[in-house]
Amino acid sequence: MDFDDQLRRYFGTTDLASLRPEALEAGTERMQVDFGLETNNGRRFALWTFMYMLGAAPDLDVAFKDEAERDSARDFMDLVDRVQPKD
């Protein structure tokens, strides 16, 4: 999954800052639907990480039935928290 391709697929642009709130919401909803339908674990995880970055990811216990996948998601969350600037 190429990130720019995913941006274009769900939001029609590679510039999220230029999106109107309703376009961001619509793209996020499409992403959540695709996440629910996706059967490939790698693509599913990639979609979840993208939704997490947008603040729209489902809870881990809902998103991942497998404990190892939940652990990987927690690791990702920890990494993101370390790099994001604190207010």
Coordinates of C-alpha atoms in Angstrom, one line a residue:
M1 CA 0.0 0.0 0.0
D2 CA 1.5 3.3 -1.1
F3 CA 0.4 6.1 1.2
D4 CA -0.2 8.7 -1.5
D5 CA -2.3 6.1 -3.4
Q6 CA -4.4 5.6 -0.3
L7 CA -4.8 9.3 0.2
R8 CA -6.0 9.7 -3.3
R9 CA -8.3 6.7 -3.0
Y10 CA -10.1 7.8 0.1
F11 CA -9.8 11.6 0.0
G12 CA -9.1 12.4 -3.7
T13 CA -5.9 14.3 -2.8
T14 CA -2.5 13.9 -1.2
D15 CA -3.0 17.1 0.7
L16 CA -5.1 16.3 3.8
A17 CA -4.7 19.9 5.1
S18 CA -6.7 21.1 2.1
L19 CA -9.7 18.9 2.8
R20 CA -13.0 20.3 4.0
P21 CA -14.2 18.6 7.2
E22 CA -17.1 16.8 5.3
A23 CA -14.6 15.4 2.8
L24 CA -12.4 14.1 5.6
E25 CA -15.3 12.5 7.3
A26 CA -16.6 10.9 4.1
G27 CA -13.1 9.5 3.2
T28 CA -12.7 8.2 6.8
E29 CA -16.1 6.4 6.6
R30 CA -15.1 4.7 3.3
M31 CA -11.8 3.6 5.0
Q32 CA -13.8 2.2 7.9
V33 CA -16.0 0.2 5.5
D34 CA -13.0 -1.1 3.6
F35 CA -11.3 -2.1 6.9
G36 CA -14.4 -4.1 7.9
L37 CA -14.4 -5.9 4.6
E38 CA -10.6 -6.5 4.3
T39 CA -9.5 -10.1 4.8
N40 CA -5.7 -9.6 4.2
N41 CA -4.1 -9.1 7.6
G42 CA -1.3 -6.8 6.3
R43 CA -3.7 -4.5 4.4
R44 CA -6.1 -4.5 7.4
F45 CA -3.3 -3.5 9.7
A46 CA -2.2 -0.7 7.3
L47 CA -5.7 0.6 7.2
W48 CA -6.0 0.6 10.9
T49 CA -2.7 2.5 11.3
F50 CA -4.0 5.1 8.9
M51 CA -7.3 5.4 10.7
Y52 CA -5.4 5.7 14.0
M53 CA -3.4 8.6 12.7
L54 CA -6.6 10.3 11.7
G55 CA -8.2 9.6 15.1
A56 CA -10.8 7.3 13.6
A57 CA -9.5 3.8 14.3
P58 CA -11.7 1.2 16.1
D59 CA -10.6 0.0 19.5
L60 CA -8.0 -2.8 19.5
D61 CA -10.3 -5.4 20.9
V62 CA -12.9 -4.7 18.1
A63 CA -10.3 -4.3 15.3
F64 CA -8.1 -7.4 16.0
K65 CA -9.2 -10.7 17.3
D66 CA -5.6 -12.0 17.4
E67 CA -3.6 -11.0 20.4
A68 CA -0.4 -10.7 18.4
E69 CA -2.1 -8.2 16.1
R70 CA -3.3 -6.2 19.1
D71 CA 0.2 -6.2 20.5
S72 CA 1.6 -4.9 17.2
A73 CA -1.0 -2.2 17.2
R74 CA -0.1 -1.2 20.7
D75 CA 3.6 -1.0 19.7
F76 CA 2.6 1.2 16.8
M77 CA 0.6 3.5 19.1
D78 CA 3.6 3.7 21.5
L79 CA 5.9 4.7 18.6
V80 CA 3.5 7.4 17.4
D81 CA 3.1 8.7 20.9
R82 CA 6.9 9.0 21.2
V83 CA 7.3 11.1 18.0
Q84 CA 4.3 13.3 18.2
P85 CA 5.0 16.7 19.8
K86 CA 3.4 17.2 23.2
D87 CA 1.4 20.4 23.7

